[in-house]
mmCIF file with all atom_site columns, C-alpha atoms in Angstrom:
data_model
loop_
_atom_site.group_PDB
_atom_site.id
_atom_site.type_symbol
_atom_site.label_atom_id
_atom_site.label_alt_id
_atom_site.label_comp_id
_atom_site.label_asym_id
_atom_site.label_entity_id
_atom_site.label_seq_id
_atom_site.pdbx_PDB_ins_code
_atom_site.Cartn_x
_atom_site.Cartn_y
_atom_site.Cartn_z
_atom_site.occupancy
_atom_site.B_iso_or_equiv
_atom_site.pdbx_formal_charge
_atom_site.auth_seq_id
_atom_site.auth_comp_id
_atom_site.auth_asym_id
_atom_site.auth_atom_id
_atom_site.pdbx_PDB_model_num
ATOM 1   C CA . ASP A 1 1   ? 0.056  0.046   -0.015  1.00 72.00 ? 1   ASP A CA 1
ATOM 2   C CA . GLN A 1 2   ? 1.598  3.214   -1.164  1.00 80.00 ? 2   GLN A CA 1
ATOM 3   C CA . GLN A 1 3   ? 1.263  5.705   1.624   1.00 91.00 ? 3   GLN A CA 1
ATOM 4   C CA . VAL A 1 4   ? 2.862  8.434   -0.383  1.00 94.00 ? 4   VAL A CA 1
ATOM 5   C CA . LYS A 1 5   ? 1.933  8.900   -4.104  1.00 94.00 ? 5   LYS A CA 1
ATOM 6   C CA . GLN A 1 6   ? 3.249  10.988  -6.853  1.00 96.00 ? 6   GLN A CA 1
ATOM 7   C CA . ASN A 1 7   ? 0.835  10.334  -9.585  1.00 92.00 ? 7   ASN A CA 1
ATOM 8   C CA . SER A 1 8   ? 2.666  11.961  -12.483 1.00 95.00 ? 8   SER A CA 1
ATOM 9   C CA . PRO A 1 9   ? 5.747  9.958   -13.378 1.00 94.00 ? 9   PRO A CA 1
ATOM 10  C CA . SER A 1 10  ? 6.947  12.815  -15.586 1.00 96.00 ? 10  SER A CA 1
ATOM 11  C CA . LEU A 1 11  ? 6.586  16.361  -16.359 1.00 97.00 ? 11  LEU A CA 1
ATOM 12  C CA . SER A 1 12  ? 7.872  18.647  -19.015 1.00 98.00 ? 12  SER A CA 1
ATOM 13  C CA . VAL A 1 13  ? 8.288  22.461  -18.503 1.00 98.00 ? 13  VAL A CA 1
ATOM 14  C CA . GLN A 1 14  ? 9.711  25.130  -20.616 1.00 98.00 ? 14  GLN A CA 1
ATOM 15  C CA . GLU A 1 15  ? 12.677 27.213  -19.235 1.00 97.00 ? 15  GLU A CA 1
ATOM 16  C CA . GLY A 1 16  ? 11.421 30.185  -17.261 1.00 97.00 ? 16  GLY A CA 1
ATOM 17  C CA . ARG A 1 17  ? 8.065  28.807  -16.464 1.00 98.00 ? 17  ARG A CA 1
ATOM 18  C CA . ILE A 1 18  ? 6.671  27.331  -13.262 1.00 98.00 ? 18  ILE A CA 1
ATOM 19  C CA . SER A 1 19  ? 7.059  23.730  -12.275 1.00 98.00 ? 19  SER A CA 1
ATOM 20  C CA . ILE A 1 20  ? 4.491  22.084  -10.104 1.00 98.00 ? 20  ILE A CA 1
ATOM 21  C CA . LEU A 1 21  ? 5.140  18.733  -8.714  1.00 98.00 ? 21  LEU A CA 1
ATOM 22  C CA . ASN A 1 22  ? 2.321  17.048  -6.692  1.00 98.00 ? 22  ASN A CA 1
ATOM 23  C CA . CYS A 1 23  ? 2.336  14.550  -3.920  1.00 97.00 ? 23  CYS A CA 1
ATOM 24  C CA . ASP A 1 24  ? -0.470 12.947  -2.042  1.00 97.00 ? 24  ASP A CA 1
ATOM 25  C CA . TYR A 1 25  ? -0.562 10.937  1.166   1.00 96.00 ? 25  TYR A CA 1
ATOM 26  C CA . THR A 1 26  ? -2.706 8.683   3.018   1.00 96.00 ? 26  THR A CA 1
ATOM 27  C CA . ASN A 1 27  ? -1.382 8.378   6.391   1.00 92.00 ? 27  ASN A CA 1
ATOM 28  C CA . SER A 1 28  ? -2.768 11.095  8.770   1.00 93.00 ? 28  SER A CA 1
ATOM 29  C CA . MET A 1 29  ? -0.022 10.495  11.197  1.00 91.00 ? 29  MET A CA 1
ATOM 30  C CA . PHE A 1 30  ? 2.475  12.039  8.751   1.00 92.00 ? 30  PHE A CA 1
ATOM 31  C CA . ASP A 1 31  ? 3.557  15.432  10.008  1.00 90.00 ? 31  ASP A CA 1
ATOM 32  C CA . TYR A 1 32  ? 6.908  16.182  8.317   1.00 90.00 ? 32  TYR A CA 1
ATOM 33  C CA . PHE A 1 33  ? 7.344  16.301  4.637   1.00 92.00 ? 33  PHE A CA 1
ATOM 34  C CA . LEU A 1 34  ? 10.534 16.630  2.507   1.00 92.00 ? 34  LEU A CA 1
ATOM 35  C CA . TRP A 1 35  ? 11.449 16.834  -1.112  1.00 95.00 ? 35  TRP A CA 1
ATOM 36  C CA . TYR A 1 36  ? 14.592 15.315  -2.533  1.00 95.00 ? 36  TYR A CA 1
ATOM 37  C CA . LYS A 1 37  ? 16.037 15.751  -5.952  1.00 97.00 ? 37  LYS A CA 1
ATOM 38  C CA . LYS A 1 38  ? 18.080 13.042  -7.716  1.00 95.00 ? 38  LYS A CA 1
ATOM 39  C CA . TYR A 1 39  ? 20.281 13.373  -10.679 1.00 95.00 ? 39  TYR A CA 1
ATOM 40  C CA . PRO A 1 40  ? 21.238 10.161  -12.687 1.00 91.00 ? 40  PRO A CA 1
ATOM 41  C CA . ALA A 1 41  ? 24.095 8.095   -11.045 1.00 88.00 ? 41  ALA A CA 1
ATOM 42  C CA . GLU A 1 42  ? 23.933 10.165  -7.805  1.00 92.00 ? 42  GLU A CA 1
ATOM 43  C CA . GLY A 1 43  ? 22.092 9.726   -4.552  1.00 94.00 ? 43  GLY A CA 1
ATOM 44  C CA . PRO A 1 44  ? 19.085 11.913  -3.693  1.00 94.00 ? 44  PRO A CA 1
ATOM 45  C CA . THR A 1 45  ? 19.839 15.315  -2.188  1.00 94.00 ? 45  THR A CA 1
ATOM 46  C CA . PHE A 1 46  ? 17.712 17.161  0.185   1.00 91.00 ? 46  PHE A CA 1
ATOM 47  C CA . LEU A 1 47  ? 15.712 20.125  -1.369  1.00 95.00 ? 47  LEU A CA 1
ATOM 48  C CA . ILE A 1 48  ? 13.260 21.643  1.010   1.00 94.00 ? 48  ILE A CA 1
ATOM 49  C CA . SER A 1 49  ? 10.949 20.445  3.960   1.00 91.00 ? 49  SER A CA 1
ATOM 50  C CA . ILE A 1 50  ? 7.855  21.490  5.670   1.00 92.00 ? 50  ILE A CA 1
ATOM 51  C CA . SER A 1 51  ? 6.334  20.692  8.948   1.00 90.00 ? 51  SER A CA 1
ATOM 52  C CA . SER A 1 52  ? 2.593  20.194  9.494   1.00 91.00 ? 52  SER A CA 1
ATOM 53  C CA . ILE A 1 53  ? 2.326  23.289  11.612  1.00 92.00 ? 53  ILE A CA 1
ATOM 54  C CA . LYS A 1 54  ? 2.992  25.294  8.505   1.00 93.00 ? 54  LYS A CA 1
ATOM 55  C CA . ASP A 1 55  ? 1.309  25.361  5.143   1.00 95.00 ? 55  ASP A CA 1
ATOM 56  C CA . LYS A 1 56  ? 3.984  27.098  3.118   1.00 97.00 ? 56  LYS A CA 1
ATOM 57  C CA . ASN A 1 57  ? 7.938  26.921  3.146   1.00 96.00 ? 57  ASN A CA 1
ATOM 58  C CA . GLU A 1 58  ? 9.993  28.876  0.776   1.00 97.00 ? 58  GLU A CA 1
ATOM 59  C CA . ASP A 1 59  ? 13.761 28.657  -0.322  1.00 96.00 ? 59  ASP A CA 1
ATOM 60  C CA . GLY A 1 60  ? 14.745 30.714  -3.077  1.00 97.00 ? 60  GLY A CA 1
ATOM 61  C CA . ARG A 1 61  ? 13.076 29.387  -6.277  1.00 98.00 ? 61  ARG A CA 1
ATOM 62  C CA . PHE A 1 62  ? 11.542 26.460  -4.377  1.00 98.00 ? 62  PHE A CA 1
ATOM 63  C CA . THR A 1 63  ? 8.333  26.690  -2.432  1.00 98.00 ? 63  THR A CA 1
ATOM 64  C CA . VAL A 1 64  ? 6.382  23.793  -0.851  1.00 98.00 ? 64  VAL A CA 1
ATOM 65  C CA . PHE A 1 65  ? 2.683  24.007  -0.040  1.00 98.00 ? 65  PHE A CA 1
ATOM 66  C CA . LEU A 1 66  ? 0.857  21.718  2.213   1.00 97.00 ? 66  LEU A CA 1
ATOM 67  C CA . ASN A 1 67  ? -2.948 21.261  2.443   1.00 97.00 ? 67  ASN A CA 1
ATOM 68  C CA . LYS A 1 68  ? -3.264 18.991  5.454   1.00 95.00 ? 68  LYS A CA 1
ATOM 69  C CA . SER A 1 69  ? -7.191 18.541  4.858   1.00 95.00 ? 69  SER A CA 1
ATOM 70  C CA . ALA A 1 70  ? -6.456 17.310  1.401   1.00 97.00 ? 70  ALA A CA 1
ATOM 71  C CA . LYS A 1 71  ? -3.457 15.320  2.523   1.00 97.00 ? 71  LYS A CA 1
ATOM 72  C CA . HIS A 1 72  ? -1.626 16.954  -0.494  1.00 97.00 ? 72  HIS A CA 1
ATOM 73  C CA . LEU A 1 73  ? 1.669  18.790  -0.988  1.00 97.00 ? 73  LEU A CA 1
ATOM 74  C CA . SER A 1 74  ? 3.144  20.342  -3.928  1.00 98.00 ? 74  SER A CA 1
ATOM 75  C CA . LEU A 1 75  ? 6.638  21.679  -4.894  1.00 98.00 ? 75  LEU A CA 1
ATOM 76  C CA . HIS A 1 76  ? 6.732  24.908  -6.944  1.00 98.00 ? 76  HIS A CA 1
ATOM 77  C CA . ILE A 1 77  ? 9.925  25.863  -8.878  1.00 98.00 ? 77  ILE A CA 1
ATOM 78  C CA . VAL A 1 78  ? 9.900  29.406  -10.254 1.00 97.00 ? 78  VAL A CA 1
ATOM 79  C CA . PRO A 1 79  ? 11.505 30.033  -12.644 1.00 98.00 ? 79  PRO A CA 1
ATOM 80  C CA . SER A 1 80  ? 12.296 26.596  -13.886 1.00 98.00 ? 80  SER A CA 1
ATOM 81  C CA . GLN A 1 81  ? 15.912 26.183  -15.225 1.00 97.00 ? 81  GLN A CA 1
ATOM 82  C CA . PRO A 1 82  ? 17.522 23.394  -17.185 1.00 96.00 ? 82  PRO A CA 1
ATOM 83  C CA . GLY A 1 83  ? 19.652 22.412  -14.306 1.00 96.00 ? 83  GLY A CA 1
ATOM 84  C CA . ASP A 1 84  ? 16.454 21.596  -12.440 1.00 97.00 ? 84  ASP A CA 1
ATOM 85  C CA . SER A 1 85  ? 15.777 18.483  -14.801 1.00 98.00 ? 85  SER A CA 1
ATOM 86  C CA . ALA A 1 86  ? 15.954 15.465  -12.408 1.00 97.00 ? 86  ALA A CA 1
ATOM 87  C CA . VAL A 1 87  ? 13.727 13.019  -10.563 1.00 96.00 ? 87  VAL A CA 1
ATOM 88  C CA . TYR A 1 88  ? 12.029 14.602  -7.552  1.00 98.00 ? 88  TYR A CA 1
ATOM 89  C CA . PHE A 1 89  ? 10.856 12.437  -4.574  1.00 96.00 ? 89  PHE A CA 1
ATOM 90  C CA . CYS A 1 90  ? 8.628  13.666  -1.908  1.00 96.00 ? 90  CYS A CA 1
ATOM 91  C CA . ALA A 1 91  ? 8.829  11.894  1.386   1.00 93.00 ? 91  ALA A CA 1
ATOM 92  C CA . ALA A 1 92  ? 7.075  11.838  4.780   1.00 92.00 ? 92  ALA A CA 1
ATOM 93  C CA . SER A 1 93  ? 7.472  10.910  8.350   1.00 88.00 ? 93  SER A CA 1
ATOM 94  C CA . GLU A 1 94  ? 5.806  10.804  11.777  1.00 84.00 ? 94  GLU A CA 1
ATOM 95  C CA . THR A 1 95  ? 6.998  12.781  14.741  1.00 72.00 ? 95  THR A CA 1
ATOM 96  C CA . GLY A 1 96  ? 7.848  10.508  17.476  1.00 58.00 ? 96  GLY A CA 1
ATOM 97  C CA . THR A 1 97  ? 8.640  7.303   15.428  1.00 56.00 ? 97  THR A CA 1
ATOM 98  C CA . ALA A 1 98  ? 11.918 8.958   14.525  1.00 49.00 ? 98  ALA A CA 1
ATOM 99  C CA . SER A 1 99  ? 12.546 5.885   12.473  1.00 52.00 ? 99  SER A CA 1
ATOM 100 C CA . LYS A 1 100 ? 11.922 6.233   8.853   1.00 75.00 ? 100 LYS A CA 1
ATOM 101 C CA . LEU A 1 101 ? 10.922 8.186   5.721   1.00 85.00 ? 101 LEU A CA 1
ATOM 102 C CA . THR A 1 102 ? 8.313  6.966   3.450   1.00 89.00 ? 102 THR A CA 1
ATOM 103 C CA . PHE A 1 103 ? 9.154  8.047   -0.186  1.00 93.00 ? 103 PHE A CA 1
ATOM 104 C CA . GLY A 1 104 ? 6.860  8.543   -2.967  1.00 94.00 ? 104 GLY A CA 1
ATOM 105 C CA . THR A 1 105 ? 7.578  6.893   -6.507  1.00 94.00 ? 105 THR A CA 1
ATOM 106 C CA . GLY A 1 106 ? 9.252  10.006  -7.892  1.00 95.00 ? 106 GLY A CA 1
ATOM 107 C CA . THR A 1 107 ? 8.428  12.526  -10.824 1.00 97.00 ? 107 THR A CA 1
ATOM 108 C CA . ARG A 1 108 ? 10.851 13.131  -13.542 1.00 97.00 ? 108 ARG A CA 1
ATOM 109 C CA . LEU A 1 109 ? 11.043 16.685  -14.448 1.00 98.00 ? 109 LEU A CA 1
ATOM 110 C CA . GLN A 1 110 ? 12.474 17.856  -17.645 1.00 98.00 ? 110 GLN A CA 1
ATOM 111 C CA . VAL A 1 111 ? 13.018 21.572  -18.274 1.00 98.00 ? 111 VAL A CA 1
ATOM 112 C CA . THR A 1 112 ? 13.346 22.326  -21.928 1.00 96.00 ? 112 THR A CA 1
ATOM 113 C CA . LEU A 1 113 ? 15.166 25.381  -23.599 1.00 91.00 ? 113 LEU A CA 1
ATOM 114 C CA . GLU B 2 1   ? 34.315 16.898  2.900   1.00 82.00 ? 1   GLU B CA 1
ATOM 115 C CA . ALA B 2 2   ? 31.140 15.618  4.369   1.00 81.00 ? 2   ALA B CA 1
ATOM 116 C CA . GLN B 2 3   ? 30.083 12.680  2.568   1.00 93.00 ? 3   GLN B CA 1
ATOM 117 C CA . VAL B 2 4   ? 28.407 9.113   2.529   1.00 96.00 ? 4   VAL B CA 1
ATOM 118 C CA . THR B 2 5   ? 30.400 6.587   0.720   1.00 97.00 ? 5   THR B CA 1
ATOM 119 C CA . GLN B 2 6   ? 29.302 3.237   -0.690  1.00 97.00 ? 6   GLN B CA 1
ATOM 120 C CA . ASN B 2 7   ? 31.210 0.256   -2.152  1.00 97.00 ? 7   ASN B CA 1
ATOM 121 C CA . PRO B 2 8   ? 31.117 -1.337  -4.494  1.00 97.00 ? 8   PRO B CA 1
ATOM 122 C CA . ARG B 2 9   ? 29.274 1.036   -6.842  1.00 97.00 ? 9   ARG B CA 1
ATOM 123 C CA . TYR B 2 10  ? 28.405 -1.738  -9.261  1.00 97.00 ? 10  TYR B CA 1
ATOM 124 C CA . LEU B 2 11  ? 28.174 -5.437  -8.543  1.00 97.00 ? 11  LEU B CA 1
ATOM 125 C CA . ILE B 2 12  ? 27.074 -8.349  -10.708 1.00 97.00 ? 12  ILE B CA 1
ATOM 126 C CA . THR B 2 13  ? 26.695 -11.586 -8.797  1.00 96.00 ? 13  THR B CA 1
ATOM 127 C CA . VAL B 2 14  ? 25.143 -14.986 -8.941  1.00 96.00 ? 14  VAL B CA 1
ATOM 128 C CA . THR B 2 15  ? 22.257 -16.378 -6.917  1.00 97.00 ? 15  THR B CA 1
ATOM 129 C CA . GLY B 2 16  ? 23.242 -17.593 -3.516  1.00 96.00 ? 16  GLY B CA 1
ATOM 130 C CA . LYS B 2 17  ? 26.682 -15.995 -3.413  1.00 97.00 ? 17  LYS B CA 1
ATOM 131 C CA . LYS B 2 18  ? 27.044 -13.925 -0.134  1.00 97.00 ? 18  LYS B CA 1
ATOM 132 C CA . LEU B 2 19  ? 27.977 -10.199 -0.451  1.00 97.00 ? 19  LEU B CA 1
ATOM 133 C CA . THR B 2 20  ? 28.389 -7.142  1.558   1.00 98.00 ? 20  THR B CA 1
ATOM 134 C CA . VAL B 2 21  ? 27.850 -3.661  0.498   1.00 98.00 ? 21  VAL B CA 1
ATOM 135 C CA . THR B 2 22  ? 29.765 -1.152  2.503   1.00 98.00 ? 22  THR B CA 1
ATOM 136 C CA . CYS B 2 23  ? 28.555 2.201   3.731   1.00 98.00 ? 23  CYS B CA 1
ATOM 137 C CA . SER B 2 24  ? 30.691 4.793   5.681   1.00 98.00 ? 24  SER B CA 1
ATOM 138 C CA . GLN B 2 25  ? 29.918 8.359   6.666   1.00 97.00 ? 25  GLN B CA 1
ATOM 139 C CA . ASN B 2 26  ? 32.351 10.930  8.099   1.00 96.00 ? 26  ASN B CA 1
ATOM 140 C CA . MET B 2 27  ? 29.797 13.390  9.831   1.00 93.00 ? 27  MET B CA 1
ATOM 141 C CA . ASN B 2 28  ? 29.591 11.576  13.089  1.00 94.00 ? 28  ASN B CA 1
ATOM 142 C CA . HIS B 2 29  ? 25.794 10.982  12.330  1.00 93.00 ? 29  HIS B CA 1
ATOM 143 C CA . GLU B 2 30  ? 23.618 8.854   14.763  1.00 92.00 ? 30  GLU B CA 1
ATOM 144 C CA . TYR B 2 31  ? 21.110 7.832   12.225  1.00 92.00 ? 31  TYR B CA 1
ATOM 145 C CA . MET B 2 32  ? 21.857 5.563   9.147   1.00 94.00 ? 32  MET B CA 1
ATOM 146 C CA . SER B 2 33  ? 19.621 3.828   6.814   1.00 94.00 ? 33  SER B CA 1
ATOM 147 C CA . TRP B 2 34  ? 19.468 1.625   3.793   1.00 97.00 ? 34  TRP B CA 1
ATOM 148 C CA . TYR B 2 35  ? 17.107 1.934   1.102   1.00 96.00 ? 35  TYR B CA 1
ATOM 149 C CA . ARG B 2 36  ? 16.401 0.197   -2.452  1.00 97.00 ? 36  ARG B CA 1
ATOM 150 C CA . GLN B 2 37  ? 15.073 1.933   -5.417  1.00 95.00 ? 37  GLN B CA 1
ATOM 151 C CA . ASP B 2 38  ? 13.021 0.103   -7.985  1.00 93.00 ? 38  ASP B CA 1
ATOM 152 C CA . PRO B 2 39  ? 11.052 1.414   -10.911 1.00 88.00 ? 39  PRO B CA 1
ATOM 153 C CA . GLY B 2 40  ? 7.497  2.384   -9.963  1.00 86.00 ? 40  GLY B CA 1
ATOM 154 C CA . LEU B 2 41  ? 8.175  1.874   -6.298  1.00 90.00 ? 41  LEU B CA 1
ATOM 155 C CA . GLY B 2 42  ? 10.307 4.874   -5.181  1.00 89.00 ? 42  GLY B CA 1
ATOM 156 C CA . LEU B 2 43  ? 12.796 4.371   -2.338  1.00 93.00 ? 43  LEU B CA 1
ATOM 157 C CA . ARG B 2 44  ? 11.821 1.814   0.189   1.00 94.00 ? 44  ARG B CA 1
ATOM 158 C CA . GLN B 2 45  ? 13.625 1.493   3.592   1.00 93.00 ? 45  GLN B CA 1
ATOM 159 C CA . ILE B 2 46  ? 15.239 -1.956  4.116   1.00 96.00 ? 46  ILE B CA 1
ATOM 160 C CA . TYR B 2 47  ? 16.849 -1.252  7.693   1.00 95.00 ? 47  TYR B CA 1
ATOM 161 C CA . TYR B 2 48  ? 17.787 1.636   9.897   1.00 92.00 ? 48  TYR B CA 1
ATOM 162 C CA . SER B 2 49  ? 20.000 2.307   12.788  1.00 93.00 ? 49  SER B CA 1
ATOM 163 C CA . MET B 2 50  ? 19.503 4.897   15.528  1.00 89.00 ? 50  MET B CA 1
ATOM 164 C CA . ASN B 2 51  ? 22.981 4.373   16.865  1.00 90.00 ? 51  ASN B CA 1
ATOM 165 C CA . VAL B 2 52  ? 25.706 1.898   17.523  1.00 93.00 ? 52  VAL B CA 1
ATOM 166 C CA . GLU B 2 53  ? 24.423 -1.582  18.100  1.00 91.00 ? 53  GLU B CA 1
ATOM 167 C CA . VAL B 2 54  ? 20.754 -0.375  17.628  1.00 91.00 ? 54  VAL B CA 1
ATOM 168 C CA . THR B 2 55  ? 19.188 -1.525  14.405  1.00 94.00 ? 55  THR B CA 1
ATOM 169 C CA . ASP B 2 56  ? 15.574 -2.065  13.240  1.00 91.00 ? 56  ASP B CA 1
ATOM 170 C CA . LYS B 2 57  ? 13.558 -3.331  10.315  1.00 93.00 ? 57  LYS B CA 1
ATOM 171 C CA . GLY B 2 58  ? 12.225 -1.017  7.622   1.00 90.00 ? 58  GLY B CA 1
ATOM 172 C CA . ASP B 2 59  ? 9.513  -1.804  5.121   1.00 89.00 ? 59  ASP B CA 1
ATOM 173 C CA . VAL B 2 60  ? 11.391 -4.480  3.068   1.00 95.00 ? 60  VAL B CA 1
ATOM 174 C CA . PRO B 2 61  ? 13.900 -6.270  5.448   1.00 97.00 ? 61  PRO B CA 1
ATOM 175 C CA . GLU B 2 62  ? 13.537 -9.823  4.107   1.00 97.00 ? 62  GLU B CA 1
ATOM 176 C CA . GLY B 2 63  ? 16.715 -11.249 2.729   1.00 97.00 ? 63  GLY B CA 1
ATOM 177 C CA . TYR B 2 64  ? 18.927 -8.571  4.296   1.00 98.00 ? 64  TYR B CA 1
ATOM 178 C CA . LYS B 2 65  ? 21.055 -8.237  7.424   1.00 98.00 ? 65  LYS B CA 1
ATOM 179 C CA . VAL B 2 66  ? 22.813 -5.250  8.737   1.00 97.00 ? 66  VAL B CA 1
ATOM 180 C CA . SER B 2 67  ? 25.179 -4.441  11.613  1.00 96.00 ? 67  SER B CA 1
ATOM 181 C CA . ARG B 2 68  ? 26.248 -1.242  13.309  1.00 97.00 ? 68  ARG B CA 1
ATOM 182 C CA . LYS B 2 69  ? 29.429 -1.993  15.376  1.00 97.00 ? 69  LYS B CA 1
ATOM 183 C CA . GLU B 2 70  ? 30.896 1.485   14.692  1.00 96.00 ? 70  GLU B CA 1
ATOM 184 C CA . LYS B 2 71  ? 29.197 4.730   14.374  1.00 96.00 ? 71  LYS B CA 1
ATOM 185 C CA . ARG B 2 72  ? 30.592 5.588   10.939  1.00 97.00 ? 72  ARG B CA 1
ATOM 186 C CA . ASN B 2 73  ? 29.843 2.170   9.248   1.00 98.00 ? 73  ASN B CA 1
ATOM 187 C CA . PHE B 2 74  ? 26.584 0.521   8.406   1.00 98.00 ? 74  PHE B CA 1
ATOM 188 C CA . PRO B 2 75  ? 27.194 -2.460  6.093   1.00 98.00 ? 75  PRO B CA 1
ATOM 189 C CA . LEU B 2 76  ? 24.310 -4.236  4.155   1.00 98.00 ? 76  LEU B CA 1
ATOM 190 C CA . ILE B 2 77  ? 24.698 -8.103  4.035   1.00 98.00 ? 77  ILE B CA 1
ATOM 191 C CA . LEU B 2 78  ? 22.994 -10.299 1.595   1.00 97.00 ? 78  LEU B CA 1
ATOM 192 C CA . GLU B 2 79  ? 23.532 -13.822 2.900   1.00 96.00 ? 79  GLU B CA 1
ATOM 193 C CA . SER B 2 80  ? 21.907 -15.542 -0.192  1.00 97.00 ? 80  SER B CA 1
ATOM 194 C CA . PRO B 2 81  ? 21.197 -13.106 -2.862  1.00 97.00 ? 81  PRO B CA 1
ATOM 195 C CA . SER B 2 82  ? 18.224 -13.888 -5.250  1.00 97.00 ? 82  SER B CA 1
ATOM 196 C CA . PRO B 2 83  ? 17.245 -12.217 -8.631  1.00 97.00 ? 83  PRO B CA 1
ATOM 197 C CA . ASN B 2 84  ? 14.407 -10.314 -6.939  1.00 97.00 ? 84  ASN B CA 1
ATOM 198 C CA . GLN B 2 85  ? 17.175 -8.320  -5.015  1.00 98.00 ? 85  GLN B CA 1
ATOM 199 C CA . THR B 2 86  ? 18.467 -6.880  -8.180  1.00 98.00 ? 86  THR B CA 1
ATOM 200 C CA . SER B 2 87  ? 18.030 -3.140  -7.515  1.00 97.00 ? 87  SER B CA 1
ATOM 201 C CA . LEU B 2 88  ? 19.729 0.224   -6.846  1.00 97.00 ? 88  LEU B CA 1
ATOM 202 C CA . TYR B 2 89  ? 20.737 0.574   -3.163  1.00 98.00 ? 89  TYR B CA 1
ATOM 203 C CA . PHE B 2 90  ? 21.392 3.756   -1.333  1.00 97.00 ? 90  PHE B CA 1
ATOM 204 C CA . CYS B 2 91  ? 22.662 4.315   2.176   1.00 97.00 ? 91  CYS B CA 1
ATOM 205 C CA . ALA B 2 92  ? 21.832 7.477   4.038   1.00 94.00 ? 92  ALA B CA 1
ATOM 206 C CA . SER B 2 93  ? 22.853 9.190   7.311   1.00 94.00 ? 93  SER B CA 1
ATOM 207 C CA . SER B 2 94  ? 21.568 12.116  9.316   1.00 90.00 ? 94  SER B CA 1
ATOM 208 C CA . LEU B 2 95  ? 22.209 13.506  12.746  1.00 87.00 ? 95  LEU B CA 1
ATOM 209 C CA . PHE B 2 96  ? 18.516 12.801  13.528  1.00 79.00 ? 96  PHE B CA 1
ATOM 210 C CA . LEU B 2 97  ? 15.843 11.406  11.522  1.00 68.00 ? 97  LEU B CA 1
ATOM 211 C CA . THR B 2 98  ? 14.237 14.717  10.665  1.00 67.00 ? 98  THR B CA 1
ATOM 212 C CA . ASP B 2 99  ? 17.482 16.335  9.984   1.00 74.00 ? 99  ASP B CA 1
ATOM 213 C CA . THR B 2 100 ? 18.624 16.466  6.394   1.00 79.00 ? 100 THR B CA 1
ATOM 214 C CA . GLN B 2 101 ? 19.441 12.846  5.250   1.00 86.00 ? 101 GLN B CA 1
ATOM 215 C CA . TYR B 2 102 ? 22.744 12.652  3.209   1.00 91.00 ? 102 TYR B CA 1
ATOM 216 C CA . PHE B 2 103 ? 22.733 9.922   0.643   1.00 94.00 ? 103 PHE B CA 1
ATOM 217 C CA . GLY B 2 104 ? 25.580 7.875   -0.713  1.00 96.00 ? 104 GLY B CA 1
ATOM 218 C CA . PRO B 2 105 ? 25.920 7.646   -4.565  1.00 96.00 ? 105 PRO B CA 1
ATOM 219 C CA . GLY B 2 106 ? 24.226 4.338   -4.823  1.00 97.00 ? 106 GLY B CA 1
ATOM 220 C CA . THR B 2 107 ? 25.182 0.686   -5.462  1.00 98.00 ? 107 THR B CA 1
ATOM 221 C CA . ARG B 2 108 ? 23.657 -1.035  -8.459  1.00 97.00 ? 108 ARG B CA 1
ATOM 222 C CA . LEU B 2 109 ? 23.340 -4.728  -7.764  1.00 98.00 ? 109 LEU B CA 1
ATOM 223 C CA . THR B 2 110 ? 22.461 -7.304  -10.461 1.00 97.00 ? 110 THR B CA 1
ATOM 224 C CA . VAL B 2 111 ? 21.885 -10.906 -9.074  1.00 97.00 ? 111 VAL B CA 1
ATOM 225 C CA . LEU B 2 112 ? 21.767 -13.487 -11.984 1.00 96.00 ? 112 LEU B CA 1
#
């Protein structure tokens, strides 16, 4: 049972436009969410996170939005750049378990010129 | 340079031949973890360790063993590999769980 879902396996966006990557979760106990970026032949690297006490977190061109009632989060990249082309994973965890992250299946973003 | 290293990066082996994938971090992190990445399934946790001599199962522990005798090392052991363990494996470490996890570069394992 996939508790964290990324329903779009791929996304293509033009350079300079906004990229929106979506993530849904089913476990209401999740209260901390992260996005990781992965380039080919490399390990995932942390991008941005958000706690459930917030509904938005911003870091430069990257903003994560959390809608707890809908169990939905999204990552916005503005403006998109060719170097953003990668696979993006969302992940979630429960406070207090301090034991593991549950990852989504990933979305491959391609930023075209 | 702060990093997580894994060895080997690529391995082709045969069913039943015991193997170990090493993982080492130089950041004095308490928490270490092993994941496997498979198409359409994302990253799934195999085992994790909260500290030396403290390990626990993740989501897909069957067929794997781990040990944490030193803080910096967290090897993944496949006692009798099978073809369904063909996958891309990542080791990760962090100071705490909700701290940033640093991932190694990955080990691509093929079991024939």
